[in-house]
Amino acid sequence: MADSRDEPVLEIKDLNLSYYTRAGEIPAVIDFSLEVMKGETIGLVGESGCGKSTVAMAIMQYMGSNGGIKSGSIKFKGRDLNKMSDEELRRLRGAEISMIYQEPFAALNPSLTIGTQLMEVPITHEHIPEPAAYDRAVQMLSDVKLPDPERVMAAYPHQVSGGQQQRVVIAMALLSQPSLLLLDEPTTALDVTVEAGIVKLIADISRKYGTSQIYISHNLGLILETCDRVFVMYSGEVVEEGTINSLFTWPKHPYTHGLFGCIPLPTADKNAAPLKPIRGQLPLPHERPRGCNFGPRCDFFEGGRCDDKNIAMTSVTGSGATDHRVRCLRWQEIDYGKQVAHGEVKPPMEVGEKVLEINNMQKYYEIHDRSIAALIAGKTVKLVKANEAIDFDARRGETVAIVGESGCGKSTFAKVLMGLETATSGVVRHEGNDISQIAVRQRDTKQIGSLQMVFQSPSDTLNPSHTVGNQIGRVIKKFGVESDKAKIRERVLKLLDVVKLPRDFYFRRPRQLSGGQKQRVGIARAFAGNPSMVIADEPVSALDVSVAAAVTELLMEIQREHKTTLLFISHDLSVVRYLADSIVVMYLGQIMERGSTEEIFSPPYHPYTEALLSAVPIADPEVTKREIVLEGNLPSVMNPPAGCPFVTRCPRKLGKVCEDERPPVQMAADGHAIACHIPLEELRKIESVIKVPQLDERIHVKGTKETATVD
Amino acid sequence: MLIFILKRLGFMALTMVIVSMVLFILLETNLFYKGDVATRVLGPYVSAEQREMWREQHGYNEPTYKRYFLWLGHFVTGDLGSSLRFKGPVNDILWGRLWNTAILGFWVFAIMIPVSLILGILAGMREGSKLDRTISVTSIITTSVPEFASCVIFAAIFVFGLKLLPGTSGMADGFDFKQLILPVLVLFTYDFGYVARMTRASMAEVMTTQYIRTAVLKGLPYKRVIMRHALRNALIAPFTVIMLQINWLLSGVIVVEFFFAYKGFGALLLEASLNQDIALLEACAMVAVFVAVGTQMIADIGYTYLNPRIRFS
Amino acid sequence: MANATTISVPAPTFGAALMRAIKSFGLLRESWVGMIGAGLVFFWVIVALLAPLIAPFEPNAHLQPFARPGTAFAQGGTFWLGTDNTGRDILSRLIWGSRTVLFYAPLAALTAYTVGILMGVAAGYMRGWVDDVLSRVADIILSFPVLVLYIIIIATVGASGLNIIIAITFASAPGVMRIVRGLVLDLRNRDYVAAAQTRGEPAWRIMLVEILPNARGPLIVDACLRLGYVIITIGVLGFLGLGLPPPDPDWGGMVNETRQMAIAFPHMTLFPCIAISSLILGFNLLADGLREISLRD
């Protein structure tokens, strides 16, 4: 290892990248340097617009027509990529440097078979005959653990699932055994349990072939699981770099430190240790401040010093840090030990009477199948069981989370609650009234106003054609809270205060707002009619970490004030663990397990919950997890297994009984239900998936003590 | 796939039936046409007795629905009635004229398809380049000149100015290729721009997709990226557009044949209309709709075939 | 925040909307193609508005037949573009003819748009049988070659301004409907539509207030293109002798009346052709410019 470490595979020095627009030159990446050694995996982490993907595109020398490399060098095995001809670059791309993309479906050509797209790589670069290329491709497909590689070779991209598409893209990138692999958010578009499989595959590959990797992600947890060294980027600059252990244990830059305060780590708690959002928002590229880009949002900002001139990277010494650099003038002066890493402590909420009662609710859709086979068999109508036997309660002031991956039926469930669909059978009682059969147009204003929703996508949640004031005002008028024009406006302005937006946003249009601000308006709109219950459908999943924390905290603050019941729909167990009082775990339309948050996160588990817990990346190097990687894909809702829905992927499958019979609902405790054939006693014996060390066992606590004694 | 084709055929048949009903209502009833149908069909210069006799003979004193089915029956069995203006069965005139128009259409398509596809692909390959702007603006200009205007302009240049080509295409002394040039040129000029622009848009869109980026970053030669990865996807949309262009051509030939006195189907249809030659007009309209619906069907089936995402779903 | 209870309220009314419209029109400056298009359209609008002031002669007066361009008229004035076979001044007829086309074309496009938008929004938003019926009707109308459809309609109901507008509406509305339907199918899945549904808004309000305004971008571009087609159609109908009844000047009709003399007196047909082409070109270039700008941000 020692001799190969001498020569880096990739060496980037003082790189500056810019985009050239009508408005002028916009620096995208500033003063970027990086070295990748053989077999090393480098993580680039940062929020949207920080320039991490631009770096990858610059390495590929594919900046588009309006982007350009302003200065600096990118040396691959000693040769400067910036100075290569198109033909030299072409020979390098796909052969020596390969890339894996965020959206596998978009990255594959829809009208060519997967086989054609794979085989052309070795044919182009190594000029081998077609049969040899075919064999190589089949071999590679089985190396990335795709079942039935021959079938996949003949298939078109749309005929395989998302996880399989990503495996195909990985196979394509590895076909010519490149020395460097660039991975641009390779799992962001995938479900958590599928993501876990891909992450493991990528790690195995890098070990097997000794490939160097640059792993780009917004998710600190994923970076921790996959990388050796990490670069934290903020607004076009690297603000901190170091080995995983050093940086995650002793973050030095206020931004890095702040990020950890925004992530719902297992140590965070909504009452005892709430998230501490970073104030403000990311500066737009052409509005960056002088000096430190993070200055306006930094708690340690010192006027006249931090905003004086550009800040260089300096090496961090002491407190166990190794190979660690930071772009901060004050890193030695800041003592994070004295800083509270979390927000103010709040008293726990009191939970009141039952607001929502759901009893054996079912929602089936009819799908008309018009294929010849269906016509002959006489089965033209197919039932899709989007929700099957949904059972749970929610109390006043309680936060109930519904967790599940795509196709688990959580959105259908929300639609039934909101009255956009009516249930097929069962009872949904909201404040005593059964609303399961009442569509929204039949509900009275009071009923509608008392059950409102916060939507997922910030880009979609507000109507681009109307002002913020009009959109909130319409809700107030519609629900009859106020009818006088002046009073409506007064109330809208008050709501803007509540969601901490400036009052002159009243006249703004959505496109003048950032993602976080739009979600705030969405929250104001949901709370405008004084609802007793709010459904939040992944309200922060599309937001950047630092912004998401602020929106999450805001949502809970308003909930606390109004004693609202919150139904939080999410795929992210970390967020759910942080804010929910009780959790419902769903899979393919059915409830697998439900109980209080504590009960869900400790044994006995449903095997699916167990896998889900293991799959969620945690950005804390001292938390240990038991590794459970699920085989296979999520089955289609159209065609679920006959017995237990989880049977096709369950690592603890008993046998035929799981395939044929619906699992019984077993009560592990009052309110803790598990739908599984495995006896409770067996399930109780299972070890905890996540182990969180006690505070006094932690390295950084010990570390600060040591340095304290040294000083 | 078979079910799909059968469905399209069924839809085509249904469309033809509905169109025939609409035609019948418009042309042979008093619902929209204010006036005497017998006068309309026979012309103004016949006596009241003749009109009454015609009415009796053609069952016009029968209920409307009965007349419609009678009429439809004749049509389906190939009896298209007789033309008042040409004083003979419609069958004798129609098919020869249609053949002439087919010759005209063949040449227009034979020139237009390669030219517009090549120009569209060249423009879309490098969006925003000088070549792209030139091709785009040129095609906007040519599609902005209506066919009758380009007839006049080309006639002014080639007939009046350069005295190179004949001003009419009556083909009185048998087929003369020279007389075909101006009609083809006019139709080509008006139509190619639209196809070229659609091809350009389709190509430009494909060039910005992520799978083209994948292909480039795989290290494929540029030629292969274009020929193998881009064209395949970029030509799906223009295929449909070209098929539907036949529909536009049916409109275009009316103007061009009228201007150049070319003895084709378009001129016949117009003549039938201007002379209230109902049987001929009905036959021409049905043929036109049949051609239009038929090409539409081929376009739909072809689109499905070219698009694996639909073919294998 | 407490001190901000009284916030000055600029009235975001008609004035503001007008300012926005002017501002977005100002964006056209960044596309020279769009500027030329806007210039051509603006030129003809001004000509149409000022027709009585700038036309040198009475458009229907028979003054001096077969005058070549530039011929001086004995009773004063010059036939800058010559006269036609019945002695009417071509320039004056062109100027007055712009009024005809700029009156009928936008009116026909407007009615086609109103019908098409209502059909398209209903089909796209309500789906189900409404969509099935409307889409089938549209398919059938669109399966007619356009000009054949016009010829049959005009042959039945006769040629008049009103009938031309009805015929154009009938033939164009299905095309508009298809575009609107496509846009609505996309827009109806947005969260703000779901938000409106979950607060119990009536369907008409969701269609017209929540969805339709967000489809305006592509629709404005399409409207410019379609206006071009409508002008072509009116011109072609005039050229085929199925247009507006004489004697009022109509560009297509002017070509029809003089096309027999095109070889000997090309000026009679050439100038109306250039006039109509330039106006259509104006709308097409304007549409291209608008599209280019809308793609930019």
Coordinates of C-alpha atoms in Angstrom, one line a residue, chain A residues 463-466, chain C residues 113 117 120-121 176-177 179-188 190 192 206-223 294:
Chain A
N463 CA -49.6 28.3 -6.8
P464 CA -47.1 30.3 -8.8
S465 CA -49.8 32.6 -10.1
H466 CA -51.0 34.0 -6.9
Chain C
Y113 CA -59.3 29.8 -27.7
I117 CA -59.6 26.2 -23.3
G120 CA -59.4 21.3 -22.6
V121 CA -59.5 22.3 -19.0
V176 CA -56.3 24.3 -28.7
M177 CA -58.1 21.8 -26.6
I179 CA -52.7 21.5 -25.9
V180 CA -54.7 22.8 -22.9
R181 CA -55.6 19.2 -22.0
G182 CA -52.0 18.2 -22.0
L183 CA -50.9 21.1 -19.9
V184 CA -53.8 20.5 -17.4
L185 CA -53.0 16.8 -17.1
D186 CA -49.6 17.8 -15.9
L187 CA -50.7 20.7 -13.7
R188 CA -53.6 18.9 -12.0
R190 CA -49.4 19.7 -8.4
Y192 CA -51.3 23.4 -4.8
I206 CA -59.8 24.9 -9.3
M207 CA -59.9 24.7 -13.0
L208 CA -60.1 28.4 -13.7
V209 CA -58.3 30.0 -10.8
E210 CA -55.7 27.4 -9.7
I211 CA -54.8 25.6 -12.9
L212 CA -55.5 27.8 -15.9
P213 CA -53.3 30.8 -15.0
N214 CA -50.3 28.5 -14.7
A215 CA -50.8 27.3 -18.3
R216 CA -50.6 30.8 -19.7
G217 CA -46.9 30.7 -20.8
P218 CA -47.1 27.9 -23.4
L219 CA -50.6 29.1 -24.4
I220 CA -49.4 32.6 -25.2
V221 CA -46.7 31.2 -27.5
D222 CA -49.3 28.9 -29.1
A223 CA -51.7 31.7 -29.5
S294 CA -39.8 31.5 -21.5

